[in-house]
mmCIF file of C-alpha atoms in Angstrom:
data_model
loop_
_atom_site.group_PDB
_atom_site.id
_atom_site.type_symbol
_atom_site.label_atom_id
_atom_site.label_comp_id
_atom_site.label_asym_id
_atom_site.label_seq_id
_atom_site.Cartn_x
_atom_site.Cartn_y
_atom_site.Cartn_z
ATOM 1 C CA MET A 278 -193.304 -41.785 -13.464
ATOM 2 C CA LYS A 279 -194.488 -44.980 -15.082
ATOM 3 C CA LEU A 280 -197.365 -47.039 -13.700
ATOM 4 C CA ASN A 281 -197.790 -50.689 -14.699
ATOM 5 C CA ILE A 282 -201.189 -52.066 -13.721
ATOM 6 C CA LEU A 283 -200.812 -55.835 -13.382
ATOM 7 C CA GLY A 284 -204.283 -56.405 -11.946
ATOM 8 C CA CYS A 285 -207.188 -54.134 -11.038
ATOM 9 C CA TYR A 286 -210.262 -56.271 -10.422
ATOM 10 C CA SER A 287 -211.923 -57.066 -7.110
ATOM 11 C CA ALA A 288 -212.369 -60.381 -5.320
ATOM 12 C CA THR A 289 -211.260 -63.464 -7.252
ATOM 13 C CA PRO A 290 -208.938 -63.933 -10.234
ATOM 14 C CA ARG A 291 -210.579 -65.061 -13.457
ATOM 15 C CA THR A 292 -209.364 -66.209 -16.861
ATOM 16 C CA PHE A 293 -208.744 -62.702 -18.176
ATOM 17 C CA THR A 294 -208.811 -60.558 -15.039
ATOM 18 C CA ASN A 295 -206.435 -60.325 -12.105
ATOM 19 C CA PRO A 296 -206.737 -58.957 -8.554
ATOM 20 C CA THR A 297 -204.899 -55.851 -7.471
ATOM 21 C CA ALA A 298 -201.194 -55.402 -8.158
ATOM 22 C CA GLN A 299 -199.237 -52.475 -9.553
ATOM 23 C CA VAL A 300 -195.639 -51.498 -10.145
ATOM 24 C CA LEU A 301 -194.724 -47.812 -9.989
ATOM 25 C CA GLU A 302 -191.440 -46.691 -11.533
ATOM 26 C CA ILE A 303 -190.272 -43.409 -10.063
ATOM 27 C CA ASN A 304 -186.739 -41.971 -9.951
ATOM 28 C CA ASN A 305 -185.077 -45.358 -10.578
ATOM 29 C CA HIS A 306 -187.209 -47.086 -7.921
ATOM 30 C CA LEU A 307 -189.531 -49.934 -8.816
ATOM 31 C CA PHE A 308 -192.196 -49.989 -6.089
ATOM 32 C CA MET A 309 -194.778 -52.781 -5.983
ATOM 33 C CA ILE A 310 -198.220 -51.848 -4.659
ATOM 34 C CA ASP A 311 -200.333 -54.798 -3.497
ATOM 35 C CA CYS A 312 -199.679 -58.334 -4.643
ATOM 36 C CA GLY A 313 -202.824 -60.267 -5.501
ATOM 37 C CA GLU A 314 -202.824 -63.878 -6.646
ATOM 38 C CA GLY A 315 -200.993 -64.324 -9.961
ATOM 39 C CA THR A 316 -198.806 -61.240 -9.615
ATOM 40 C CA GLN A 317 -195.546 -62.973 -10.458
ATOM 41 C CA VAL A 318 -197.069 -64.380 -13.653
ATOM 42 C CA GLN A 319 -198.087 -60.855 -14.616
ATOM 43 C CA LEU A 320 -194.572 -59.597 -13.833
ATOM 44 C CA ARG A 321 -193.170 -62.107 -16.318
ATOM 45 C CA ARG A 322 -195.852 -61.415 -18.894
ATOM 46 C CA HIS A 323 -195.058 -57.712 -18.852
ATOM 47 C CA LYS A 324 -191.278 -58.194 -18.640
ATOM 48 C CA ILE A 325 -190.755 -56.357 -15.351
ATOM 49 C CA LYS A 326 -187.435 -57.222 -13.746
ATOM 50 C CA PHE A 327 -187.953 -59.016 -10.435
ATOM 51 C CA ASN A 328 -184.615 -57.976 -8.968
ATOM 52 C CA ARG A 329 -185.393 -54.262 -9.255
ATOM 53 C CA ILE A 330 -188.264 -54.548 -6.775
ATOM 54 C CA LYS A 331 -186.887 -53.624 -3.345
ATOM 55 C CA HIS A 332 -190.047 -52.343 -1.618
ATOM 56 C CA ILE A 333 -193.563 -53.806 -1.586
ATOM 57 C CA PHE A 334 -196.511 -51.867 -0.145
ATOM 58 C CA ILE A 335 -199.583 -53.866 0.939
ATOM 59 C CA SER A 336 -202.765 -51.870 1.529
ATOM 60 C CA HIS A 337 -204.683 -54.368 3.685
ATOM 61 C CA LEU A 338 -205.069 -58.024 4.553
ATOM 62 C CA HIS A 339 -207.890 -59.074 2.277
ATOM 63 C CA GLY A 340 -206.656 -61.909 0.119
ATOM 64 C CA ASP A 341 -207.132 -60.272 -3.265
ATOM 65 C CA HIS A 342 -204.433 -57.784 -2.228
ATOM 66 C CA PHE A 343 -201.733 -60.069 -0.823
ATOM 67 C CA PHE A 344 -202.293 -63.758 -1.713
ATOM 68 C CA GLY A 345 -199.570 -63.529 -4.359
ATOM 69 C CA LEU A 346 -196.927 -62.381 -1.893
ATOM 70 C CA ILE A 347 -195.724 -65.693 -0.461
ATOM 71 C CA GLY A 348 -195.282 -67.075 -3.972
ATOM 72 C CA LEU A 349 -193.282 -64.052 -5.056
ATOM 73 C CA ILE A 350 -191.087 -64.221 -1.940
ATOM 74 C CA SER A 351 -190.442 -67.919 -2.617
ATOM 75 C CA THR A 352 -189.614 -67.278 -6.272
ATOM 76 C CA PHE A 353 -187.118 -64.610 -5.258
ATOM 77 C CA ARG A 354 -185.408 -67.265 -3.122
ATOM 78 C CA LEU A 355 -185.357 -69.812 -5.959
ATOM 79 C CA LEU A 356 -183.854 -67.216 -8.278
ATOM 80 C CA GLY A 357 -180.983 -66.678 -5.848
ATOM 81 C CA ARG A 358 -181.934 -63.177 -4.841
ATOM 82 C CA GLU A 359 -179.352 -61.380 -2.700
ATOM 83 C CA ALA A 360 -180.846 -57.877 -2.413
ATOM 84 C CA ASP A 361 -182.842 -56.921 0.675
ATOM 85 C CA LEU A 362 -186.639 -56.887 0.358
ATOM 86 C CA HIS A 363 -188.763 -54.491 2.409
ATOM 87 C CA ILE A 364 -192.482 -55.100 2.927
ATOM 88 C CA HIS A 365 -194.620 -52.253 4.269
ATOM 89 C CA ALA A 366 -197.926 -53.703 5.416
ATOM 90 C CA PRO A 367 -200.512 -53.807 8.191
ATOM 91 C CA LYS A 368 -199.503 -55.506 11.402
ATOM 92 C CA GLY A 369 -200.227 -59.216 11.076
ATOM 93 C CA LEU A 370 -198.778 -59.874 7.632
ATOM 94 C CA LYS A 371 -195.362 -60.708 9.071
ATOM 95 C CA GLU A 372 -196.984 -63.441 11.175
ATOM 96 C CA VAL A 373 -198.826 -64.848 8.147
ATOM 97 C CA ILE A 374 -195.767 -64.969 5.885
ATOM 98 C CA THR A 375 -193.277 -66.245 8.449
ATOM 99 C CA LEU A 376 -195.639 -69.044 9.503
ATOM 100 C CA GLN A 377 -195.875 -70.196 5.891
ATOM 101 C CA MET A 378 -192.092 -70.157 5.530
ATOM 102 C CA LYS A 379 -191.616 -71.907 8.866
ATOM 103 C CA LEU A 380 -194.003 -74.783 8.095
ATOM 104 C CA ALA A 381 -192.514 -75.208 4.618
ATOM 105 C CA ASN A 382 -188.938 -74.900 5.923
ATOM 106 C CA SER A 383 -188.286 -72.404 3.149
ATOM 107 C CA TRP A 384 -186.641 -69.400 4.763
ATOM 108 C CA THR A 385 -185.275 -66.770 2.421
ATOM 109 C CA ASN A 386 -181.576 -66.559 1.619
ATOM 110 C CA TYR A 387 -181.882 -62.750 1.436
ATOM 111 C CA ASN A 388 -182.819 -60.234 4.114
ATOM 112 C CA LEU A 389 -186.586 -59.858 4.429
ATOM 113 C CA TYR A 390 -187.736 -56.844 6.440
ATOM 114 C CA PHE A 391 -191.322 -56.202 7.539
ATOM 115 C CA HIS A 392 -192.347 -52.638 8.361
ATOM 116 C CA GLU A 393 -195.634 -53.105 10.181
ATOM 117 C CA LEU A 394 -198.242 -50.360 9.962
ATOM 118 C CA ASN A 395 -200.943 -49.639 12.528
ATOM 119 C CA SER A 396 -201.308 -45.858 12.636
ATOM 120 C CA LYS A 397 -204.705 -44.390 11.773
ATOM 121 C CA SER A 398 -203.080 -41.114 10.764
ATOM 122 C CA SER A 399 -201.040 -40.422 7.652
ATOM 123 C CA GLU A 400 -197.349 -41.083 8.245
ATOM 124 C CA LEU A 401 -194.077 -41.036 6.331
ATOM 125 C CA ILE A 402 -193.008 -44.669 5.822
ATOM 126 C CA PHE A 403 -190.196 -44.375 3.273
ATOM 127 C CA GLU A 404 -187.785 -41.627 2.302
ATOM 128 C CA ASP A 405 -184.529 -41.210 0.449
ATOM 129 C CA ASP A 406 -182.946 -38.260 -1.363
ATOM 130 C CA LYS A 407 -185.380 -38.484 -4.303
ATOM 131 C CA VAL A 408 -188.703 -39.947 -3.126
ATOM 132 C CA GLU A 409 -190.965 -40.101 -0.103
ATOM 133 C CA VAL A 410 -193.956 -42.352 0.579
ATOM 134 C CA HIS A 411 -196.821 -41.541 2.956
ATOM 135 C CA THR A 412 -199.780 -43.636 4.041
ATOM 136 C CA ILE A 413 -203.344 -42.558 3.236
ATOM 137 C CA PRO A 414 -205.706 -43.912 5.936
ATOM 138 C CA LEU A 415 -208.760 -45.411 4.216
ATOM 139 C CA ASP A 416 -212.202 -46.518 5.391
ATOM 140 C CA HIS A 417 -212.663 -50.225 4.761
ATOM 141 C CA ARG A 418 -213.839 -53.279 6.669
ATOM 142 C CA VAL A 419 -210.329 -53.957 7.984
ATOM 143 C CA TYR A 420 -207.372 -51.666 8.692
ATOM 144 C CA THR A 421 -206.392 -50.238 5.292
ATOM 145 C CA ASN A 422 -203.982 -47.691 3.861
ATOM 146 C CA GLY A 423 -203.537 -46.133 0.497
ATOM 147 C CA PHE A 424 -200.110 -44.806 -0.448
ATOM 148 C CA LEU A 425 -198.914 -41.406 -1.638
ATOM 149 C CA PHE A 426 -195.684 -41.369 -3.657
ATOM 150 C CA LYS A 427 -194.007 -37.977 -4.012
ATOM 151 C CA GLU A 428 -190.895 -36.985 -5.915
ATOM 152 C CA LYS A 429 -188.664 -34.494 -4.198
ATOM 153 C CA VAL A 430 -187.743 -31.365 -6.121
ATOM 154 C CA GLY A 431 -184.602 -32.108 -8.103
ATOM 155 C CA ASP A 432 -181.545 -30.027 -8.881
ATOM 156 C CA ARG A 433 -181.651 -26.943 -11.043
ATOM 157 C CA LYS A 434 -180.484 -27.405 -14.630
ATOM 158 C CA LEU A 435 -177.445 -25.685 -16.094
ATOM 159 C CA ASP A 436 -177.952 -23.259 -18.960
ATOM 160 C CA MET A 437 -174.657 -24.247 -20.554
ATOM 161 C CA ASN A 438 -174.464 -21.292 -22.940
ATOM 162 C CA ALA A 439 -174.866 -18.901 -20.012
ATOM 163 C CA VAL A 440 -172.430 -20.880 -17.855
ATOM 164 C CA LEU A 441 -169.724 -20.816 -20.523
ATOM 165 C CA ASN A 442 -170.320 -17.154 -21.381
ATOM 166 C CA ASN A 443 -169.879 -16.278 -17.687
ATOM 167 C CA ASN A 444 -166.537 -18.102 -17.477
ATOM 168 C CA ILE A 445 -167.529 -20.375 -14.572
ATOM 169 C CA ASP A 446 -165.132 -23.151 -13.601
ATOM 170 C CA VAL A 447 -166.485 -26.702 -13.899
ATOM 171 C CA ALA A 448 -165.730 -27.216 -10.195
ATOM 172 C CA TYR A 449 -168.754 -25.010 -9.386
ATOM 173 C CA TYR A 450 -171.294 -26.815 -11.571
ATOM 174 C CA ARG A 451 -172.570 -28.896 -8.667
ATOM 175 C CA LYS A 452 -173.038 -25.774 -6.535
ATOM 176 C CA LEU A 453 -175.013 -24.181 -9.343
ATOM 177 C CA LYS A 454 -177.316 -27.193 -9.599
ATOM 178 C CA GLN A 455 -177.913 -26.923 -5.864
ATOM 179 C CA GLY A 456 -179.048 -23.312 -6.264
ATOM 180 C CA PHE A 457 -176.011 -21.402 -4.993
ATOM 181 C CA ASP A 458 -174.506 -18.239 -6.441
ATOM 182 C CA VAL A 459 -170.835 -18.699 -7.399
ATOM 183 C CA VAL A 460 -167.755 -16.635 -8.171
ATOM 184 C CA ASN A 461 -166.395 -17.001 -11.704
ATOM 185 C CA GLU A 462 -162.785 -17.133 -12.813
ATOM 186 C CA ASP A 463 -162.717 -13.336 -13.115
ATOM 187 C CA GLY A 464 -163.734 -12.919 -9.477
ATOM 188 C CA HIS A 465 -167.279 -11.758 -10.210
ATOM 189 C CA LEU A 466 -170.297 -13.066 -8.306
ATOM 190 C CA ILE A 467 -172.699 -14.832 -10.671
ATOM 191 C CA LYS A 468 -176.330 -15.026 -9.606
ATOM 192 C CA ASN A 469 -177.682 -18.543 -9.826
ATOM 193 C CA ASP A 470 -180.864 -17.722 -11.700
ATOM 194 C CA THR A 471 -178.890 -16.075 -14.527
ATOM 195 C CA VAL A 472 -177.123 -19.310 -15.484
ATOM 196 C CA THR A 473 -179.523 -22.072 -14.460
ATOM 197 C CA LEU A 474 -183.054 -23.196 -15.278
ATOM 198 C CA PRO A 475 -185.729 -24.378 -12.824
ATOM 199 C CA PRO A 476 -185.790 -28.111 -12.022
ATOM 200 C CA ASN A 477 -188.402 -30.402 -13.499
ATOM 201 C CA LYS A 478 -191.715 -30.337 -11.668
ATOM 202 C CA ALA A 479 -191.858 -32.930 -8.884
ATOM 203 C CA LYS A 480 -194.652 -35.425 -9.593
ATOM 204 C CA SER A 481 -196.950 -37.365 -7.300
ATOM 205 C CA TYR A 482 -199.141 -40.463 -7.402
ATOM 206 C CA ALA A 483 -201.831 -41.557 -4.939
ATOM 207 C CA PHE A 484 -203.139 -45.133 -4.690
ATOM 208 C CA CYS A 485 -206.492 -45.559 -2.930
ATOM 209 C CA SER A 486 -207.968 -49.053 -2.845
ATOM 210 C CA ASP A 487 -210.107 -50.333 -1.057
ATOM 211 C CA THR A 488 -212.245 -47.699 0.625
ATOM 212 C CA ALA A 489 -215.694 -46.319 1.173
ATOM 213 C CA TYR A 490 -216.296 -42.732 0.078
ATOM 214 C CA ASN A 491 -214.033 -40.821 2.437
ATOM 215 C CA GLU A 492 -213.583 -37.045 2.226
ATOM 216 C CA ALA A 493 -210.984 -37.190 5.015
ATOM 217 C CA ILE A 494 -208.331 -38.186 2.457
ATOM 218 C CA ILE A 495 -208.789 -35.030 0.373
ATOM 219 C CA PRO A 496 -206.191 -32.870 2.200
ATOM 220 C CA ILE A 497 -203.621 -35.686 1.912
ATOM 221 C CA ILE A 498 -204.017 -36.136 -1.847
ATOM 222 C CA ASP A 499 -204.623 -32.471 -2.677
ATOM 223 C CA LYS A 500 -203.377 -31.611 -6.186
ATOM 224 C CA VAL A 501 -201.630 -34.933 -6.847
ATOM 225 C CA ASP A 502 -200.815 -35.471 -10.498
ATOM 226 C CA VAL A 503 -202.488 -38.871 -10.709
ATOM 227 C CA LEU A 504 -205.011 -40.544 -8.403
ATOM 228 C CA TYR A 505 -205.883 -44.232 -8.653
ATOM 229 C CA HIS A 506 -209.145 -44.668 -6.798
ATOM 230 C CA GLU A 507 -211.206 -47.810 -6.468
ATOM 231 C CA SER A 508 -214.568 -47.868 -8.241
ATOM 232 C CA THR A 509 -215.907 -51.294 -7.410
ATOM 233 C CA PHE A 510 -219.501 -50.427 -8.290
ATOM 234 C CA LEU A 511 -221.572 -48.271 -10.569
ATOM 235 C CA ASP A 512 -224.039 -45.883 -8.986
ATOM 236 C CA GLN A 513 -226.940 -48.288 -9.605
ATOM 237 C CA HIS A 514 -225.350 -50.598 -7.016
ATOM 238 C CA LEU A 515 -224.677 -47.948 -4.376
ATOM 239 C CA LYS A 516 -226.638 -50.079 -1.904
ATOM 240 C CA LEU A 517 -223.887 -52.721 -2.258
ATOM 241 C CA ALA A 518 -221.054 -50.232 -1.831
ATOM 242 C CA LYS A 519 -222.154 -49.013 1.579
ATOM 243 C CA PRO A 520 -222.118 -52.294 3.575
ATOM 244 C CA THR A 521 -218.962 -53.576 1.837
ATOM 245 C CA LYS A 522 -217.218 -50.206 2.291
ATOM 246 C CA HIS A 523 -216.341 -49.761 -1.355
ATOM 247 C CA SER A 524 -216.820 -46.811 -3.720
ATOM 248 C CA THR A 525 -218.707 -46.133 -6.914
ATOM 249 C CA ALA A 526 -217.254 -44.482 -10.011
ATOM 250 C CA LYS A 527 -219.171 -41.284 -9.188
ATOM 251 C CA GLN A 528 -217.795 -41.234 -5.660
ATOM 252 C CA ALA A 529 -214.224 -41.697 -6.934
ATOM 253 C CA ALA A 530 -214.769 -38.807 -9.338
ATOM 254 C CA SER A 531 -216.128 -36.638 -6.520
ATOM 255 C CA ILE A 532 -212.977 -37.230 -4.482
ATOM 256 C CA ALA A 533 -210.818 -36.408 -7.530
ATOM 257 C CA LYS A 534 -212.698 -33.171 -8.159
ATOM 258 C CA GLN A 535 -212.578 -31.995 -4.548
ATOM 259 C CA ALA A 536 -208.855 -32.808 -4.317
ATOM 260 C CA ASN A 537 -208.083 -30.960 -7.576
ATOM 261 C CA VAL A 538 -206.071 -33.898 -8.906
ATOM 262 C CA GLY A 539 -204.629 -33.863 -12.403
ATOM 263 C CA GLN A 540 -205.907 -37.223 -13.576
ATOM 264 C CA LEU A 541 -208.117 -39.989 -12.180
ATOM 265 C CA ILE A 542 -207.554 -43.682 -12.924
ATOM 266 C CA LEU A 543 -210.407 -46.001 -12.005
ATOM 267 C CA GLY A 544 -209.973 -49.619 -10.949
ATOM 268 C CA HIS A 545 -210.901 -52.486 -8.605
ATOM 269 C CA TYR A 546 -214.001 -53.231 -10.643
ATOM 270 C CA SER A 547 -216.539 -55.815 -9.587
ATOM 271 C CA THR A 548 -216.524 -58.599 -12.161
ATOM 272 C CA ARG A 549 -220.333 -58.371 -12.437
ATOM 273 C CA TYR A 550 -219.842 -55.663 -15.094
ATOM 274 C CA GLU A 551 -219.006 -56.524 -18.697
ATOM 275 C CA ASP A 552 -218.595 -52.997 -20.094
ATOM 276 C CA LEU A 553 -215.949 -50.999 -18.220
ATOM 277 C CA ASN A 554 -216.709 -47.913 -20.274
ATOM 278 C CA GLN A 555 -219.785 -47.413 -18.091
ATOM 279 C CA PHE A 556 -217.424 -46.504 -15.234
ATOM 280 C CA LYS A 557 -215.731 -43.793 -17.293
ATOM 281 C CA ILE A 558 -219.016 -42.359 -18.544
ATOM 282 C CA GLU A 559 -220.409 -42.209 -15.032
ATOM 283 C CA ALA A 560 -217.277 -40.644 -13.511
ATOM 284 C CA GLN A 561 -217.049 -38.001 -16.254
ATOM 285 C CA THR A 562 -220.384 -36.561 -15.212
ATOM 286 C CA ILE A 563 -218.419 -35.140 -12.260
ATOM 287 C CA PHE A 564 -214.718 -35.057 -13.248
ATOM 288 C CA ASP A 565 -213.411 -34.727 -16.810
ATOM 289 C CA ASN A 566 -209.950 -36.281 -16.854
ATOM 290 C CA VAL A 567 -210.787 -39.944 -16.252
ATOM 291 C CA MET A 568 -208.860 -42.991 -17.441
ATOM 292 C CA LEU A 569 -209.842 -46.638 -17.102
ATOM 293 C CA GLY A 570 -207.287 -48.862 -15.439
ATOM 294 C CA ASP A 571 -207.063 -52.391 -16.805
ATOM 295 C CA ASP A 572 -204.749 -55.382 -16.535
ATOM 296 C CA GLY A 573 -201.607 -54.738 -18.569
ATOM 297 C CA LYS A 574 -202.191 -51.014 -19.026
ATOM 298 C CA VAL A 575 -199.218 -48.692 -18.657
ATOM 299 C CA PHE A 576 -199.534 -45.001 -17.799
ATOM 300 C CA GLU A 577 -196.632 -42.557 -18.101
ATOM 301 C CA PHE A 578 -196.921 -39.126 -16.535
#
């Protein structure tokens, strides 16, 4: 997995900070998560190929999470895009985007599909043979979801020395990768685990922004490899977090610890703070493995 953070600040874009947008590369997919203002500029700046993005996931309908979407959709049209584009978002976004296209008489020349979300329970919203994506219901001022991206367990790997020593025909290699025992050219049954190695560990990534402190998400994100959790405020401004339904760095760390995640990435910082390292210091009083998200940062895991 490779995570490109294009923007991770709250509210308004500024000269050197951008609102929320990420691109997650997983098993040859390029998934976009949120699309704040300026996202397509960040895509160009970080040399991410537009045409590889087939699915966009929007967490909620506050502008700093989707105001860049209509521009990106329009740019796709101007670039002559032909591939389908799927947008997974709260109910209402389809109406917003189609009204803009209607009034501008700028309909796409590619298929644009909206998958509208309104469930308050976690649900499977995308699946193929390698990846599945689930919603993570969050607690914010409007209907909001995080997203859980999970690799499926891959094929077993051939131990080629063992395969050749056991005189197994190449026609059975696929069966071996799928975990089956096979019969070799001498008519002997070969046990799968004697000639194959376990598959690579399936990895997972959870995106949680924006949300108040919400222990209800812990069973959904239990033991994920990497958790991105909003940390709009430091603990000294807890009184601001409660009415706006945002989290502090300590609260994000508490969720990470209770969910036994591998690594915590903080983000969605209020621009009132000049020193982001304060967020890391505060979170590490509760959870050790903390990283600071920032515009342009890339994480591989």
